mmCIF file of C-alpha atoms in Angstrom:
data_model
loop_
_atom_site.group_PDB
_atom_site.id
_atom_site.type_symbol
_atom_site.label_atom_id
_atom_site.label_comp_id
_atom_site.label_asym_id
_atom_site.label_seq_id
_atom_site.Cartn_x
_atom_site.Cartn_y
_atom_site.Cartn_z
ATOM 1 C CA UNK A 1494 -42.656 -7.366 4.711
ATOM 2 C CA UNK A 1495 -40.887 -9.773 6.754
ATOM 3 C CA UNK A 1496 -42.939 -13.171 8.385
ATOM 4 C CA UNK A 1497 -41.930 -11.370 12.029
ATOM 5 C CA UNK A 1498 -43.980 -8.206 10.931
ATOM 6 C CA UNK A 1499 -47.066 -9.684 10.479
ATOM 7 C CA UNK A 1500 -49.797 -9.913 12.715
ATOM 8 C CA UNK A 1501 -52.122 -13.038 13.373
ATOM 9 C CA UNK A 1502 -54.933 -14.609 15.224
ATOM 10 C CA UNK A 1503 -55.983 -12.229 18.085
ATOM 11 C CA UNK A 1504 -53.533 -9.847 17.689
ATOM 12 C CA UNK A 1505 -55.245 -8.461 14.248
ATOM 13 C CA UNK A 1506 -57.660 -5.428 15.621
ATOM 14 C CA UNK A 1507 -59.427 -3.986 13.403
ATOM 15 C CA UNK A 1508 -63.365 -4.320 12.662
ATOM 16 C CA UNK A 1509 -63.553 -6.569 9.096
ATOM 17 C CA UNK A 1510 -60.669 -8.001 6.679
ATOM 18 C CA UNK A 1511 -60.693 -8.676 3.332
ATOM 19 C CA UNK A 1512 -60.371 -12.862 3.696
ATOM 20 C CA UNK A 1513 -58.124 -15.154 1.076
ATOM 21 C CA UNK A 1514 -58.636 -19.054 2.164
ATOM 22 C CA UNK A 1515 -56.113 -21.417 2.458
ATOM 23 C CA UNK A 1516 -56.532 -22.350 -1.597
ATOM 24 C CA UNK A 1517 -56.172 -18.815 -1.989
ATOM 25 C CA UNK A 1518 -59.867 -17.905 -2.876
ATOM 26 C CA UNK A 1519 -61.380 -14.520 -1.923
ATOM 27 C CA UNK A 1520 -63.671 -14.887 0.403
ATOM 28 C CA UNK A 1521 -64.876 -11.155 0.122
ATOM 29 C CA UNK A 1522 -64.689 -8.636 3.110
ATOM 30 C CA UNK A 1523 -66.200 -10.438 6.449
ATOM 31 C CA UNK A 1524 -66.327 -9.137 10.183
ATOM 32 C CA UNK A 1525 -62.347 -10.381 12.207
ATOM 33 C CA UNK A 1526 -64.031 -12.375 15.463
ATOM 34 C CA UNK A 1527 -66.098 -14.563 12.149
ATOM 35 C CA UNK A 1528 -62.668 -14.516 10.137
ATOM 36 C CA UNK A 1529 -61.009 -16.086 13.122
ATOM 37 C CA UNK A 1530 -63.730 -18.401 14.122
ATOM 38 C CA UNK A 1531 -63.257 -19.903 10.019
ATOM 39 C CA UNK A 1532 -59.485 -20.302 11.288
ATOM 40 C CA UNK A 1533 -59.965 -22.277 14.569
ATOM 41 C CA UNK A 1534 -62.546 -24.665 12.676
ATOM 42 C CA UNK A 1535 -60.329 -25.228 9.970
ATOM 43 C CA UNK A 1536 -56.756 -25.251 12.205
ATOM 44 C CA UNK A 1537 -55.068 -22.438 10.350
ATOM 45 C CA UNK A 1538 -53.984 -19.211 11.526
ATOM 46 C CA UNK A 1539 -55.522 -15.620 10.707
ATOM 47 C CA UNK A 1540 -52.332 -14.093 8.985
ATOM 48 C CA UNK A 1541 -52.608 -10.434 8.347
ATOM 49 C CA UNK A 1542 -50.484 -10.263 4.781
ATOM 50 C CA UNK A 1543 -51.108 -6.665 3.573
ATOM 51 C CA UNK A 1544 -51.739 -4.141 6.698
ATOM 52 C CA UNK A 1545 -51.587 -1.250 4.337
ATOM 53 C CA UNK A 1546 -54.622 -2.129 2.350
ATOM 54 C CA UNK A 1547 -58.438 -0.970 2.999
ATOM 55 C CA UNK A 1548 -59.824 -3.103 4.427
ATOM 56 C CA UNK A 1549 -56.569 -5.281 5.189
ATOM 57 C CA UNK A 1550 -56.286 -8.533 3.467
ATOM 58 C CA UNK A 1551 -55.945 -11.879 5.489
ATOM 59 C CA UNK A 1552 -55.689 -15.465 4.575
ATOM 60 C CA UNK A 1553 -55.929 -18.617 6.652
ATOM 61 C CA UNK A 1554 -52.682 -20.369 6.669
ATOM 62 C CA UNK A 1555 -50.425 -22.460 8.907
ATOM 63 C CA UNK A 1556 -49.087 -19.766 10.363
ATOM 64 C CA UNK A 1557 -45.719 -22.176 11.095
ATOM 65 C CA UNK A 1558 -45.127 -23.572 7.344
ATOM 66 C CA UNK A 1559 -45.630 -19.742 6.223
ATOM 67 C CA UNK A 1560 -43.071 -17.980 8.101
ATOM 68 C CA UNK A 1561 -40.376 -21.024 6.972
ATOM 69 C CA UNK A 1562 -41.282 -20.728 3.456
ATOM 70 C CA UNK A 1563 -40.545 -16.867 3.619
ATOM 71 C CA UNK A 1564 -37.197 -17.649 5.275
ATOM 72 C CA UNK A 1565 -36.865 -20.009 2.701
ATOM 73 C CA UNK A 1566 -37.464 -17.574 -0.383
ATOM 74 C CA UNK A 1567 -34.915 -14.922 1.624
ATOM 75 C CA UNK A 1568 -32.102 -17.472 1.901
ATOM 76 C CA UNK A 1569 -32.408 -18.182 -1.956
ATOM 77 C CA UNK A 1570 -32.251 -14.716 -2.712
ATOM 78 C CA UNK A 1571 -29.393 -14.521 -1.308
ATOM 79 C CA UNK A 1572 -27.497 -16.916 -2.688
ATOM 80 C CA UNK A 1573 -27.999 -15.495 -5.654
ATOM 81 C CA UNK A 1574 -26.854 -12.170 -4.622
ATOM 82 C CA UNK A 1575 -23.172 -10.935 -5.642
ATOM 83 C CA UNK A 1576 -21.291 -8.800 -3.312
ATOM 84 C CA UNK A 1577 -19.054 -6.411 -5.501
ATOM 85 C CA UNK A 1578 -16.058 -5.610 -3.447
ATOM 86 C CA UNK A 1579 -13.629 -2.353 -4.015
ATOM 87 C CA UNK A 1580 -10.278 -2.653 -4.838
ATOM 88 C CA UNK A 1581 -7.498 -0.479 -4.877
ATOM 89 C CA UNK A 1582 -4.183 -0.446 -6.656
ATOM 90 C CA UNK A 1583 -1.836 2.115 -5.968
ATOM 91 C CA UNK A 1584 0.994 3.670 -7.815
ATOM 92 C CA UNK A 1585 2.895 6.554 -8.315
ATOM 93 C CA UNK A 1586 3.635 9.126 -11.328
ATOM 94 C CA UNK A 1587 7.338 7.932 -11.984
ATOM 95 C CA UNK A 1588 6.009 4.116 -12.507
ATOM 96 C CA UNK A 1589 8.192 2.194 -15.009
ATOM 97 C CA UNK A 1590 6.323 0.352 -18.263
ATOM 98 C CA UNK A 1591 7.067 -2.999 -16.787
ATOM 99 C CA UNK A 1592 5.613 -1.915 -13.716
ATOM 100 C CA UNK A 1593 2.726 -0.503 -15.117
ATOM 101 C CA UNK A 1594 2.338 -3.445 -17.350
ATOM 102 C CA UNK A 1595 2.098 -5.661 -13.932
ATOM 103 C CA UNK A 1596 -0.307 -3.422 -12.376
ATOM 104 C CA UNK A 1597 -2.677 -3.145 -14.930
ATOM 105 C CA UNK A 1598 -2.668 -7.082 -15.737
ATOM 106 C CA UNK A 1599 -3.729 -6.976 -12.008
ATOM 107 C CA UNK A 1600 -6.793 -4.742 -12.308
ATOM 108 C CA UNK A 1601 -7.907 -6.512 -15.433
ATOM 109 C CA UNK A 1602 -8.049 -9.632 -13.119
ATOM 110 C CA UNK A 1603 -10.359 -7.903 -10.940
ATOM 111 C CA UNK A 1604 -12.457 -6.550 -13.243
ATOM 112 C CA UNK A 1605 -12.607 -9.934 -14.877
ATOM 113 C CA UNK A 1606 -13.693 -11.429 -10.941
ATOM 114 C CA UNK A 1607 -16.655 -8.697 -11.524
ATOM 115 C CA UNK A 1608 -15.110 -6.105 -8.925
ATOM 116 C CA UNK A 1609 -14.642 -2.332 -8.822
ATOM 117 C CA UNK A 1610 -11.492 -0.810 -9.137
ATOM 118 C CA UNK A 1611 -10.151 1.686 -7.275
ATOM 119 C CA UNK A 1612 -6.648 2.894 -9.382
ATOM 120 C CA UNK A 1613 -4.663 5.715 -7.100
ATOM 121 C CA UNK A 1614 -1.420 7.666 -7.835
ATOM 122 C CA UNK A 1615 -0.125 8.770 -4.571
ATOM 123 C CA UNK A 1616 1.861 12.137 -5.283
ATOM 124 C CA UNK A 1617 5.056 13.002 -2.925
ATOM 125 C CA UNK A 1618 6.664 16.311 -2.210
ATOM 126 C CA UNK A 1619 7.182 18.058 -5.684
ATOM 127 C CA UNK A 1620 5.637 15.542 -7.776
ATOM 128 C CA UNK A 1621 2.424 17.740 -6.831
ATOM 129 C CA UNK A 1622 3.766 20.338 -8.956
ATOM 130 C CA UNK A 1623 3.213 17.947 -12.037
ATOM 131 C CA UNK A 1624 -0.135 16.612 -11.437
ATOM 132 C CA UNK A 1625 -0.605 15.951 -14.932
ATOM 133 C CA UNK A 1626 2.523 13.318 -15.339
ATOM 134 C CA UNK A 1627 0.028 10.994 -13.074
ATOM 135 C CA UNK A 1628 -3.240 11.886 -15.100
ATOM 136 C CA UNK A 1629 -0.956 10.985 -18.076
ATOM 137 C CA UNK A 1630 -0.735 6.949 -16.238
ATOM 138 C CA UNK A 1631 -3.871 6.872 -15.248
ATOM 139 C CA UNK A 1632 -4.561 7.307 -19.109
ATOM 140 C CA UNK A 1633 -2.028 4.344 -20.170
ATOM 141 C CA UNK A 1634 -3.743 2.330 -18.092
ATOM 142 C CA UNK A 1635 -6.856 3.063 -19.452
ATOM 143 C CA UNK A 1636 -5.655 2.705 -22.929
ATOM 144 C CA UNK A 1637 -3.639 -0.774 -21.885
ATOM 145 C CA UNK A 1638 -7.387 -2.032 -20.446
ATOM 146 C CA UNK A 1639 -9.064 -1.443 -23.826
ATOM 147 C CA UNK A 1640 -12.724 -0.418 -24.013
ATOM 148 C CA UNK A 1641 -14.465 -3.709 -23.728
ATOM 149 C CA UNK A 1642 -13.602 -4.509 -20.128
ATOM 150 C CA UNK A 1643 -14.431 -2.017 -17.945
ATOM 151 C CA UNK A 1644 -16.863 1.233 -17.486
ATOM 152 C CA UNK A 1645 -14.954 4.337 -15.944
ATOM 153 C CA UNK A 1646 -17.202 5.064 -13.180
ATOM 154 C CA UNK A 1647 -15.279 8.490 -11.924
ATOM 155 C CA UNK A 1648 -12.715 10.075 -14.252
ATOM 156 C CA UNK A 1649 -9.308 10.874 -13.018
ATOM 157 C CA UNK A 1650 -9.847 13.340 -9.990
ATOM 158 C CA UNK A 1651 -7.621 14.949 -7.696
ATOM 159 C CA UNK A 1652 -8.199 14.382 -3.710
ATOM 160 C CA UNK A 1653 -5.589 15.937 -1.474
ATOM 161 C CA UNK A 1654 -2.231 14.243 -2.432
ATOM 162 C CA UNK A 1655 -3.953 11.367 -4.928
ATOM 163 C CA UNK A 1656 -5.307 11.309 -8.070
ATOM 164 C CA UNK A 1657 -7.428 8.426 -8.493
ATOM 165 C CA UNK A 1658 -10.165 6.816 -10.979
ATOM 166 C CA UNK A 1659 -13.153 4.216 -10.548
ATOM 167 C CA UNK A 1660 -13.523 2.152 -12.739
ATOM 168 C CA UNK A 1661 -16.348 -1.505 -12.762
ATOM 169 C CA UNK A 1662 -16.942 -4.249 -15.130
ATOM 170 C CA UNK A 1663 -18.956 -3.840 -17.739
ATOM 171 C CA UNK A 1664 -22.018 -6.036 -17.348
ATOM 172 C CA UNK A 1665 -22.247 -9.592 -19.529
ATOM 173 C CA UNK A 1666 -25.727 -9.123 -21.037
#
């Protein structure tokens, strides 16, 4: 629950709370109005931290220093995060070895930078007749790749006038 969400002080309305002091002690269940009289002797706040519970629990906090130490945690989480991005390399069924060569040095980069892949034959006038010619590429590449890079995520499929296959890193545990 985000630091916005919560309710303190006056705004908390129901009849007793389950009180947690500043040291984090349980203070057992006690009536609100004597819950926030504790919090205006001792200069805190009356922070309602889980709503959902019966009866909900509150703790007397610095209402200020609370909400920036959430923000704090939620900034650090997500620096650690990694967006994985999508990319996409396109070719078609009459590719030449070199050219496939290229191509698939490319994806293993990508893999390699912990991305998806996106590989797509794009099929034009009668080269939609042999559909299999580009399922046949798509295979190369997957044999060029080798096992121990990648995951195939979606097998070759057919969509419209592409064939295309997903594939993502395998994970480094």
């Amino acid at each position: 629950m985000a630091a916005k969400d919560l309710r303190i002080n006056e705004l908390i309305r129901v009849r007793e709370v389950r009180l947690i002091d500043e040291a984090g002690e349980q203070l057992g269940v006690v009536p609100t109005n004597q819950a926030l009289a504790q919090a205006k002797e001792k200069g805190l706040d009356l922070v309602e931290v889980s709503p959902n519970a019966n009866p909900p629990v509150c703790k007397l906090i610095d209402y200020g220093k609370y909400k920036f130490e959430t923000e704090k945690k939620n900034r650090e989480s997500k620096k650690k995060q990694k967006q994985v991005k999508l990319k996409e390399i396109r070719m078609q069924p009459k590719i030449e070895s070199h050219d496939l060569a290229f191509k698939t040095k490319h994806i293993l980069e990508f893999l390699e930078e912990g991305n998806k892949v996106k590989v797509t034959i794009r099929f034009r006038g009668r080269e939609l007749a042999h559909t299999e010619i580009g399922r046949d590429v798509l295979l190369k590449v997957l044999e060029n790749l080798g096992e121990e890079t990648h995951s195939v995520d979606r097998a070759p499929t057919m969509e419209g006038r592409f064939m295309y296959m997903l594939l993502s890193p395998k994970s480094k545990k």
